[in-house]
XYZ file of N, CA and C in Angstrom:
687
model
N 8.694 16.634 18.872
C 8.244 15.300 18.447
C 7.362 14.669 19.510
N 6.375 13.692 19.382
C 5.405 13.092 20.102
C 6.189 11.938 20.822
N 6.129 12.189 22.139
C 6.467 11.075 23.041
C 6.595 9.814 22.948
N 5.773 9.998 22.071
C 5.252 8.466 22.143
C 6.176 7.838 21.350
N 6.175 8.641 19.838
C 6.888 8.073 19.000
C 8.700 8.743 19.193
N 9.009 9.131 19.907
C 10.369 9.037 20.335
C 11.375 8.307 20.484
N 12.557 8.040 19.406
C 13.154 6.626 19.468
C 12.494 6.170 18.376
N 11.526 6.779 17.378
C 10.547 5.133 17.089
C 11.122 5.338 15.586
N 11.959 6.554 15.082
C 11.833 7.308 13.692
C 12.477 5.516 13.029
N 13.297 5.264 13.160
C 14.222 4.030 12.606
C 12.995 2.852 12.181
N 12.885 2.273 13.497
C 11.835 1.498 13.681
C 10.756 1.211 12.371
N 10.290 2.549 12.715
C 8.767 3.092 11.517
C 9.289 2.866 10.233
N 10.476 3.566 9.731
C 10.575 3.756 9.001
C 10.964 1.828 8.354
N 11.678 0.963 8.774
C 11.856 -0.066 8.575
C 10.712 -1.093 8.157
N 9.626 -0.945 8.989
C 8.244 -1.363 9.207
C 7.334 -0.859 7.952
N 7.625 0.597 7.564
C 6.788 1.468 6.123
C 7.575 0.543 4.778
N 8.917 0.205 5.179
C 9.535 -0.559 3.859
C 9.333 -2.059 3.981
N 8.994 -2.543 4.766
C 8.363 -3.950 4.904
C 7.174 -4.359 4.301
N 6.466 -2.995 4.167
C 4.825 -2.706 4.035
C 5.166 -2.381 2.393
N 5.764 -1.901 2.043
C 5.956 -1.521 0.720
C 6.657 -2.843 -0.213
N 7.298 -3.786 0.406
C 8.061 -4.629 -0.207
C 7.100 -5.946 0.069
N 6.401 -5.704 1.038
C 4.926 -6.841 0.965
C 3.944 -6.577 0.055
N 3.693 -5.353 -0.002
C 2.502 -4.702 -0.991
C 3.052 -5.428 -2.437
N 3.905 -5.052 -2.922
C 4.798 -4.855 -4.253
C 4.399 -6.356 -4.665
N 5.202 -7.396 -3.902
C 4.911 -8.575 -3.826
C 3.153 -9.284 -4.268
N 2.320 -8.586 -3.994
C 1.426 -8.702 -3.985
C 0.506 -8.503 -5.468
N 1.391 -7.244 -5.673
C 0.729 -6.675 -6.738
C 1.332 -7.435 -8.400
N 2.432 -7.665 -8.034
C 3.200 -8.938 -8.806
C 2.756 -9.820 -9.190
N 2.194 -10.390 -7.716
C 1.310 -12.067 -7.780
C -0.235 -11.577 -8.401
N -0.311 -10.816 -8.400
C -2.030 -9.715 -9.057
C -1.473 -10.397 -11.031
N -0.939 -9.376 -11.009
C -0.375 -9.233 -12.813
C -0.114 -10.771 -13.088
N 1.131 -11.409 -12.694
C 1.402 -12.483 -12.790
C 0.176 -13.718 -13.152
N -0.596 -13.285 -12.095
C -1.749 -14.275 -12.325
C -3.159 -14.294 -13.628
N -2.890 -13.087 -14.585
C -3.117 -12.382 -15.541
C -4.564 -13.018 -15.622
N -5.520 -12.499 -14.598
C -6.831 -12.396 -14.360
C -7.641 -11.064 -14.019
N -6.986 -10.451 -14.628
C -7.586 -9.328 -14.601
C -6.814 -8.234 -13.991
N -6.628 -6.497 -14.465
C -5.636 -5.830 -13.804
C -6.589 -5.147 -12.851
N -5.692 -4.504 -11.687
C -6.581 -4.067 -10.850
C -7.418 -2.746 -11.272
N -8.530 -1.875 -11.029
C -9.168 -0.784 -11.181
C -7.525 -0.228 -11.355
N -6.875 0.378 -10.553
C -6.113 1.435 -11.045
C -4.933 1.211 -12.255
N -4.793 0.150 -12.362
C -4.142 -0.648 -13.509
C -4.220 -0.338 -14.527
N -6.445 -0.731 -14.576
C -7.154 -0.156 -15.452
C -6.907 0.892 -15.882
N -7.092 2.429 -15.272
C -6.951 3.510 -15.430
C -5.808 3.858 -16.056
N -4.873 3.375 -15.579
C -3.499 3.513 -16.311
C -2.838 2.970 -17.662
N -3.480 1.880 -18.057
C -3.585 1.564 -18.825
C -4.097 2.114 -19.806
N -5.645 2.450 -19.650
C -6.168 3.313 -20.456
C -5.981 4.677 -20.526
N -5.254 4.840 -19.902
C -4.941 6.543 -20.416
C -3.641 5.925 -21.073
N -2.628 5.192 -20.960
C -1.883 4.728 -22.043
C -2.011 4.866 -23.578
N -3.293 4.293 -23.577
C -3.600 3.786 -24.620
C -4.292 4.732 -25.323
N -5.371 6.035 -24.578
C -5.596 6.994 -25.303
C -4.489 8.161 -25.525
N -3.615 8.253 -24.969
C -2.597 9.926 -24.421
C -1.150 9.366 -25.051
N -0.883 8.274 -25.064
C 0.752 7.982 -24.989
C 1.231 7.573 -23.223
N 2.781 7.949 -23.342
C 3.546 7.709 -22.725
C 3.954 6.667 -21.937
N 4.042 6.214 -20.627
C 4.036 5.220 -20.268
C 3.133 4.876 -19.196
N 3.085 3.091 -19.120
C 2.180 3.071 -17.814
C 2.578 3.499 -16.923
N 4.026 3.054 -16.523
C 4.691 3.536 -15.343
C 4.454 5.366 -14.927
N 4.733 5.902 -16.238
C 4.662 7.571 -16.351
C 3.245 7.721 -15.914
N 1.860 7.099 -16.074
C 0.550 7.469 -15.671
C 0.465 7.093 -14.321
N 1.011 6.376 -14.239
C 1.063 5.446 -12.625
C 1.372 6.730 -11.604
N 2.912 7.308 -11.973
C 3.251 8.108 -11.044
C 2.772 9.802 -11.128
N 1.872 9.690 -12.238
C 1.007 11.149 -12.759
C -0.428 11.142 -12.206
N -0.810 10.062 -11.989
C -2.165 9.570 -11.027
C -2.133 10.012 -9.961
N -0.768 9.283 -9.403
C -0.623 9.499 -7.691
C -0.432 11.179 -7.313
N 0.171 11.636 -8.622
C 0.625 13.322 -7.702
C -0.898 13.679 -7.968
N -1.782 13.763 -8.935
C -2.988 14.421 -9.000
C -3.946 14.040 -7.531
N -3.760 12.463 -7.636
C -4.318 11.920 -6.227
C -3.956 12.428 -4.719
N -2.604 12.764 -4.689
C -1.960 13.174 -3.583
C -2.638 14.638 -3.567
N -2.580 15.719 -4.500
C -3.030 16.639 -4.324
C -4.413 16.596 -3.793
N -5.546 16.003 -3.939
C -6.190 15.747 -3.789
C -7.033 15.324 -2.188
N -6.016 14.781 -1.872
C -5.801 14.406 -0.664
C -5.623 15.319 0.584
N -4.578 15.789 -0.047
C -4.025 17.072 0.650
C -5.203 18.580 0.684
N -5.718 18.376 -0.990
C -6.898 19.386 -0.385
C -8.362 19.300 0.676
N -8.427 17.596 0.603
C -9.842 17.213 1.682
C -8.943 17.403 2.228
N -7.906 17.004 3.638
C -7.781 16.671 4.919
C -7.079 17.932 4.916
N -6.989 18.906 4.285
C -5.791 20.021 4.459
C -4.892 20.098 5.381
N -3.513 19.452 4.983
C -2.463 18.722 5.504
C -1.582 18.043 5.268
N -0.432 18.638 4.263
C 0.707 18.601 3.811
C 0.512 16.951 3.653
N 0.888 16.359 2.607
C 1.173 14.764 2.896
C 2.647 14.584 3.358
N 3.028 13.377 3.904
C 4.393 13.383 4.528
C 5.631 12.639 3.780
N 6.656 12.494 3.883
C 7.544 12.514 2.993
C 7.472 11.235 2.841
N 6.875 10.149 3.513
C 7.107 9.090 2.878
C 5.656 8.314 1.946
N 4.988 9.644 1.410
C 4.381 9.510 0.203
C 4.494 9.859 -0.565
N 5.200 10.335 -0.969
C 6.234 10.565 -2.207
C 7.173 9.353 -2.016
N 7.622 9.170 -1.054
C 8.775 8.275 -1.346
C 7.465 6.914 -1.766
N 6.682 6.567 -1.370
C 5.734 5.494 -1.862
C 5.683 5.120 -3.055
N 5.414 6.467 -3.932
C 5.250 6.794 -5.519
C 6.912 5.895 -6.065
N 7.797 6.179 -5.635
C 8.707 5.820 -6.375
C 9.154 4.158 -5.882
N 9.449 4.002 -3.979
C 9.873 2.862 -4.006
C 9.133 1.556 -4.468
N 7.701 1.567 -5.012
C 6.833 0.623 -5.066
C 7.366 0.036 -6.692
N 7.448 1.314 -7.335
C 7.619 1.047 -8.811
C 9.173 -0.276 -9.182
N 10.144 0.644 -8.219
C 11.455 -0.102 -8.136
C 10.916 -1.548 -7.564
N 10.718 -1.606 -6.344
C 10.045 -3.233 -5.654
C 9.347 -4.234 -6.896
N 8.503 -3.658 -7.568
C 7.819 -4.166 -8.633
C 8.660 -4.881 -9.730
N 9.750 -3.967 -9.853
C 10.930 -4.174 -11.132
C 11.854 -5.247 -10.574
N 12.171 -5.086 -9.302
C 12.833 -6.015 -8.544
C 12.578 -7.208 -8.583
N 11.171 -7.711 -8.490
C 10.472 -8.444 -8.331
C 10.095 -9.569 -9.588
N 10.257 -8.420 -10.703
C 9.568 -9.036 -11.909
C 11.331 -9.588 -12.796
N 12.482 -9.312 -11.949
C 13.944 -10.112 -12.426
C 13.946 -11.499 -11.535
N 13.245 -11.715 -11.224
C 13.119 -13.090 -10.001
C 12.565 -14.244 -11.346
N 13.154 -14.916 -11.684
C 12.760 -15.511 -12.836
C 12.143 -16.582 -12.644
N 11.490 -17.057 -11.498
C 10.078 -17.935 -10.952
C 9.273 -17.514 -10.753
N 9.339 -15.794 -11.069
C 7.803 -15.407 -11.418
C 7.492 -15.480 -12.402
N 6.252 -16.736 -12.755
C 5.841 -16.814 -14.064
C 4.267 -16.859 -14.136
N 3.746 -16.778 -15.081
C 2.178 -17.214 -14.866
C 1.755 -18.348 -15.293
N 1.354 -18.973 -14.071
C 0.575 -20.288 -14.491
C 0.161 -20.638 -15.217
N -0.037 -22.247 -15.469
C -0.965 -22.784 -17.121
C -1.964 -22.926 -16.964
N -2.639 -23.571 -15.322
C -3.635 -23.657 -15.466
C -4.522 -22.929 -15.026
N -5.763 -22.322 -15.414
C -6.848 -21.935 -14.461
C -6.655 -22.054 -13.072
N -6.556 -22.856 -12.404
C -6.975 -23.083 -10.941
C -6.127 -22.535 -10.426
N -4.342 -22.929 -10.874
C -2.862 -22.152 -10.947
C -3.269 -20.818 -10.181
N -3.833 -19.984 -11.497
C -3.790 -19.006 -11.313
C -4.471 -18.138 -10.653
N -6.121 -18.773 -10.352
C -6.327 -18.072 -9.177
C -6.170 -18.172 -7.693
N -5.307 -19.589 -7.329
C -4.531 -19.499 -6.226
C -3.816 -18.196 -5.923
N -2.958 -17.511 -7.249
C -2.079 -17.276 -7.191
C -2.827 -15.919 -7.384
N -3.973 -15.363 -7.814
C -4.389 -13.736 -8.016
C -4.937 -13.488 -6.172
N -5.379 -14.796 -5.892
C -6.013 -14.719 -4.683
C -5.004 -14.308 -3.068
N -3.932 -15.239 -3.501
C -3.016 -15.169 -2.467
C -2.150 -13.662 -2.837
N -2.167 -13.444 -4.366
C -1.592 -11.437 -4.344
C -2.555 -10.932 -3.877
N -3.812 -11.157 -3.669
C -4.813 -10.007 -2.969
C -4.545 -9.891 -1.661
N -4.485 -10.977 -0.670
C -4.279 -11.238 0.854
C -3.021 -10.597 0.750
N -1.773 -10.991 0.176
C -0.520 -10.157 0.245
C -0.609 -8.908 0.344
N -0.887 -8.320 -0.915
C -1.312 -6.495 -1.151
C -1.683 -6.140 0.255
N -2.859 -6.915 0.392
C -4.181 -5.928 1.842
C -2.971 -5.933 2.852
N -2.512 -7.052 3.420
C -1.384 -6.891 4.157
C 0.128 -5.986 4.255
N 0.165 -6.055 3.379
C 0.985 -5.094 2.690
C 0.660 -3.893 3.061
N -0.155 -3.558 2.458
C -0.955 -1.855 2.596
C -0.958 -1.882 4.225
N -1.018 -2.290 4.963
C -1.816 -2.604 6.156
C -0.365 -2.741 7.273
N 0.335 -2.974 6.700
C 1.857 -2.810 6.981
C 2.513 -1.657 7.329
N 2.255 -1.106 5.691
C 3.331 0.154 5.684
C 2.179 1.614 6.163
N 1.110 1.457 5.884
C 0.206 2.782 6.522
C 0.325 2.215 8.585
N 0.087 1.516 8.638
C 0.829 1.180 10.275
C 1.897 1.797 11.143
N 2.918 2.037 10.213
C 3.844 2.517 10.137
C 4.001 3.998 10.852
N 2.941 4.807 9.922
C 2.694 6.198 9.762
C 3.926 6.753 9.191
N 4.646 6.494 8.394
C 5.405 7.114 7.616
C 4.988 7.417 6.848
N 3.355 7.776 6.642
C 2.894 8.633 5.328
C 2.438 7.596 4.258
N 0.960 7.774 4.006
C 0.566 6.615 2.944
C 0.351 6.749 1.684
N 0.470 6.243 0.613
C 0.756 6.907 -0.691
C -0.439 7.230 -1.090
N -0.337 7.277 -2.576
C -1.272 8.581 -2.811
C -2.600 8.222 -3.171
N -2.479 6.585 -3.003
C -4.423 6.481 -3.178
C -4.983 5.814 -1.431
N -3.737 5.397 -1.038
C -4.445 5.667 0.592
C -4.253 6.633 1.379
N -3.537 7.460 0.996
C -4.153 8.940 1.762
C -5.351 9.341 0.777
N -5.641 9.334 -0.283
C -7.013 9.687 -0.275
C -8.576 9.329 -0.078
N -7.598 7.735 0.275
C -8.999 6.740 1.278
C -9.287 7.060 2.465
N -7.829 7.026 3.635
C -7.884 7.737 4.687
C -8.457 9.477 4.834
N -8.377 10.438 3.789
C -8.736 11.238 3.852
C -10.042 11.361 3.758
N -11.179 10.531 2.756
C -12.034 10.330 2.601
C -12.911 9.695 4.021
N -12.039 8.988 4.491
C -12.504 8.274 5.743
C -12.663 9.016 7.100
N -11.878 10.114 7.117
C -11.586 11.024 7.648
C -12.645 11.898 7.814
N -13.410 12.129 6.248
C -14.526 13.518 5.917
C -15.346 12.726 6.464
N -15.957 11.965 5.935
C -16.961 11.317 5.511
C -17.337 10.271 6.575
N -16.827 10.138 7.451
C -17.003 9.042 8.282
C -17.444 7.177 7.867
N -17.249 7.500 7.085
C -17.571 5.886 6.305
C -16.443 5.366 6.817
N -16.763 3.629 6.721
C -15.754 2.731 7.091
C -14.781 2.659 5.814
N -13.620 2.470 6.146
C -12.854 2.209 5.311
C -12.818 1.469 3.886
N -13.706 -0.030 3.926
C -14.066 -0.953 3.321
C -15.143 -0.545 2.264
N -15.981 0.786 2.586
C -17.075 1.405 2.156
C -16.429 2.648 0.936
N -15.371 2.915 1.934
C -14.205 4.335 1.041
C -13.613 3.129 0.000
N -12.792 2.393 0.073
C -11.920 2.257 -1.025
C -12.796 1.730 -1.663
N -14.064 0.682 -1.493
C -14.439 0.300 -2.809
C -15.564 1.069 -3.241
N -15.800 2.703 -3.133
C -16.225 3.360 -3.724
C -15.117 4.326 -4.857
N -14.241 3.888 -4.353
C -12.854 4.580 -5.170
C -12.557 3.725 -6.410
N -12.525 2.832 -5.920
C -12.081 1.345 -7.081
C -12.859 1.255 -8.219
N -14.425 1.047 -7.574
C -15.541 1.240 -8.708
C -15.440 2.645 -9.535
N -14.977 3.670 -8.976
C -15.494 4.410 -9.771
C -14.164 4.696 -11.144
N -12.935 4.245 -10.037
C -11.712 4.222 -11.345
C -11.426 2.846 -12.312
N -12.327 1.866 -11.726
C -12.591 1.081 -12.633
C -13.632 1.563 -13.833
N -14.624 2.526 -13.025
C -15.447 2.910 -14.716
C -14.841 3.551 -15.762
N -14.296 4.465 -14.885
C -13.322 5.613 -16.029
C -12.079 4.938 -16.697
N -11.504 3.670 -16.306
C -10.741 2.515 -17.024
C -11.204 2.088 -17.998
N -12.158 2.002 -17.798
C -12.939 0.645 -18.762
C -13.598 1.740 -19.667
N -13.777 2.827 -19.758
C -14.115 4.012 -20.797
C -13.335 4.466 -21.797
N -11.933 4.281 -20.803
C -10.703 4.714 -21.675
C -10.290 3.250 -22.045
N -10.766 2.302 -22.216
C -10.498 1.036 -23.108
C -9.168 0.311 -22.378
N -9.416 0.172 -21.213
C -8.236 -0.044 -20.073
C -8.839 -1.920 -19.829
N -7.908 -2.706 -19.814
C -7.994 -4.179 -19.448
C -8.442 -4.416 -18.273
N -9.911 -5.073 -18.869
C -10.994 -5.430 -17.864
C -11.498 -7.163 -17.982
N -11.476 -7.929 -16.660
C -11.640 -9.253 -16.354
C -12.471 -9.552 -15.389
N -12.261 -10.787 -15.488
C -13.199 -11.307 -13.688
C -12.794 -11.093 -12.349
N -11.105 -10.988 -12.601
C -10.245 -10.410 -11.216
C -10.355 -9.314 -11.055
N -10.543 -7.975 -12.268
C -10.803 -6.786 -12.031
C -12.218 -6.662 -11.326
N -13.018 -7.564 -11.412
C -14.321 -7.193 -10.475
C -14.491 -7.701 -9.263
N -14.038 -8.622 -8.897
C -13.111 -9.268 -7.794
C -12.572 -8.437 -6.477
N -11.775 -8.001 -7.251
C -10.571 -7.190 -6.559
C -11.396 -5.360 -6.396
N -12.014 -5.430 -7.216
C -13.008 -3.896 -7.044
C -13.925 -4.249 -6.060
N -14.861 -5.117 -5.448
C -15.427 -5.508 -4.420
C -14.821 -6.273 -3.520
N -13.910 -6.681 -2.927
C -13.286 -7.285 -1.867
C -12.094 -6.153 -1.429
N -10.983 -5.386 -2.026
C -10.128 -4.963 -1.513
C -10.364 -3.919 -0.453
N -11.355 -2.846 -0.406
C -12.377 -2.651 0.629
C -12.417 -3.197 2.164
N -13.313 -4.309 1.850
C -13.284 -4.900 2.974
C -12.285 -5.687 3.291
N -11.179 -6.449 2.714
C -9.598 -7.085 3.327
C -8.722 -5.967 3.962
N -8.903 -4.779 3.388
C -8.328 -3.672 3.941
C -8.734 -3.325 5.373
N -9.818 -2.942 5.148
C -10.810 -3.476 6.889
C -10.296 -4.376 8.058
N -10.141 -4.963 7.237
C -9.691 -5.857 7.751
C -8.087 -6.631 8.719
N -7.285 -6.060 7.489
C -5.510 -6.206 7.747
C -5.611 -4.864 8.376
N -5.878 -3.813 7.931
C -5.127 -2.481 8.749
C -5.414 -2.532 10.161
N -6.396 -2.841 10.725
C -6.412 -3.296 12.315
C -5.830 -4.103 12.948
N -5.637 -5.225 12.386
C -4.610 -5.712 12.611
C -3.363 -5.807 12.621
N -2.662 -4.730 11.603
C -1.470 -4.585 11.316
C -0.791 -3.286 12.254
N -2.280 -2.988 12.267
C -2.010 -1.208 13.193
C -1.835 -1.484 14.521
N -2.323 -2.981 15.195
C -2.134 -3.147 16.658
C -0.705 -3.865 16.316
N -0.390 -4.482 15.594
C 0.670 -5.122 15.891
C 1.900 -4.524 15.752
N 1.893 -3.262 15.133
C 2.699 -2.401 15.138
C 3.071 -1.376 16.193
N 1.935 -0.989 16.606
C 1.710 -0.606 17.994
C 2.497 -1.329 18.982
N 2.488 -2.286 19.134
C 2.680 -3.466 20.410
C 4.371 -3.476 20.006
N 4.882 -3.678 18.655
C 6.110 -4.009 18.209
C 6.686 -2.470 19.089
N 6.570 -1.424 18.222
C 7.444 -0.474 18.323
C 7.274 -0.117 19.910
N 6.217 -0.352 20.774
C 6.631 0.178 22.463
C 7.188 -0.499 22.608
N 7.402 -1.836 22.596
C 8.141 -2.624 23.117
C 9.453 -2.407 22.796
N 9.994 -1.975 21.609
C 11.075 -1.906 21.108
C 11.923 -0.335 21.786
N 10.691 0.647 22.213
C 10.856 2.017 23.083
C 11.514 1.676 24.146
N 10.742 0.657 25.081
C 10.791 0.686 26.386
C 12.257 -0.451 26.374
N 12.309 -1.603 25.474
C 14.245 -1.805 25.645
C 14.850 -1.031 25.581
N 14.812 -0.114 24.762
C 15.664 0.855 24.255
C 15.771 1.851 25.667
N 14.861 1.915 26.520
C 14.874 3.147 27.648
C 15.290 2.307 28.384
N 15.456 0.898 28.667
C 16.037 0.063 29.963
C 17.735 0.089 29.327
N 17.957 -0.092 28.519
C 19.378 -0.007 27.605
C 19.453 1.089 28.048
N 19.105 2.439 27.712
C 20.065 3.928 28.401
C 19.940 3.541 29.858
N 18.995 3.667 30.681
C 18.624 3.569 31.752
C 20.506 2.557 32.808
N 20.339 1.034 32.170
C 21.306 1.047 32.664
C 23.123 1.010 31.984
N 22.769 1.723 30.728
C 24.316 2.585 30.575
C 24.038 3.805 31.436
N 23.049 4.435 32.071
C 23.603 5.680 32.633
C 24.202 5.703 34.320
N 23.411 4.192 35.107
C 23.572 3.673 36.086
C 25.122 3.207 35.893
N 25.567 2.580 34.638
C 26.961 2.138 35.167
C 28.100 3.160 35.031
N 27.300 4.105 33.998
C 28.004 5.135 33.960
C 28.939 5.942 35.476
N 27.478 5.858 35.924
C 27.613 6.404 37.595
C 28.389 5.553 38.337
N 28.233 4.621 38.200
C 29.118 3.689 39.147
C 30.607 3.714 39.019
N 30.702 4.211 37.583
C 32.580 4.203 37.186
C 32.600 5.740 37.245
N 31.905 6.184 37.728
C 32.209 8.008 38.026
C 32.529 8.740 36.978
N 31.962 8.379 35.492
C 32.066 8.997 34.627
C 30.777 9.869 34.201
């Protein structure tokens, strides 16, 4: 294991479910605010609506095609907590939507407070749990992977991703608005944005949380010595 991250497995992993239960939140206040669904929404939707089954069922049939995908640019196993992504987001979502003050606003203005402040949530969110490095699910490992090939900025990768699964949404007769175009040109660059920030502050959290943790053994092993055990 990497030095660095030694001690840190707990930590991370706490920090990836913070990121996932912020995201979720986000994506809630998205729907809720019923201005439009996001590009991948779209997609899911519309294959709903042409194929059957469920959204939820396309949702998590997206991500494995996506994950594969991923895994074939950066060639490199994805890590276990993208898979676990695929599933805990769906539960967070369900969680979320029994909270019975989530409702959607009456008025216009209501509601794009409220699509606006799920966008800042989400980016943060995302920006959270890929921080983490417990493995990012299956449409940001294929941003990061993309970002990876291609050297483009991040902000440049996802909203070339968005646009283009917003077209193939809106082909397959998938629910399209003013927030869906919105959210297809800004999530990009907010992403840009939060993941640097979220990535130093995570950084800064978990050494700090290393180096107590090494003054804590450090002096149990000193008193250890002192009682001659």
């Amino acid at each position: 294991m990497n030095s660095r991250r030694k001690g840190q497995m707990g930590p991370r992993f706490i920090v990836y479910l913070l990121g996932l239960l912020i995201m979720a939140l986000g994506i809630v206040f998205l729907i809720k605010a019923d201005l439009g669904a996001t590009p991948w929404d779209v997609l899911h939707v519309g294959l709903y609506y042409q194929v059957g089954l469920t959204i939820g069922s396309w949702s998590i049939i997206v991500g494995i095609v996506i994950l594969t995908v991923a895994t074939l640019i950066s060639k490199q196993f994805p890590q276990f907590g993208a898979f676990l992504n695929m599933v805990l987001v769906g539960v967070f979502i369900d969680m979320y939507y029994q909270i019975p003050f989530f409702v959607t606003p009456e008025h216009l203005w209501a509601k794009a407070c409220m699509f606006i402040i799920g966008m800042i949530v989400m980016c943060y969110g995302m920006g959270i749990y890929i921080s983490a490095q417990f493995g990012a699910g299956p449409r940001d490992s294929l941003m990061i992977a993309l970002t990876e090939k291609t050297g483009w900025k991040i902000r440049n990768v996802r909203a070339f991703m968005e646009i283009i699964v917003l077209v193939v949404g809106w082909r397959l007769g998938g629910p399209i608005f003013w927030g869906t175009i919105l959210i297809t040109f800004t999530i990009g660059p907010l992403v840009g944005i939060t993941l640097p920030q979220c990535q130093a502050f995570t950084d800064k959290l978990l050494a700090k949380l290393v180096k107590e943790d090494s003054m804590v053994s450090e002096t149990e092993k000193q008193a250890n010595r002192g009682a001659g055990v």
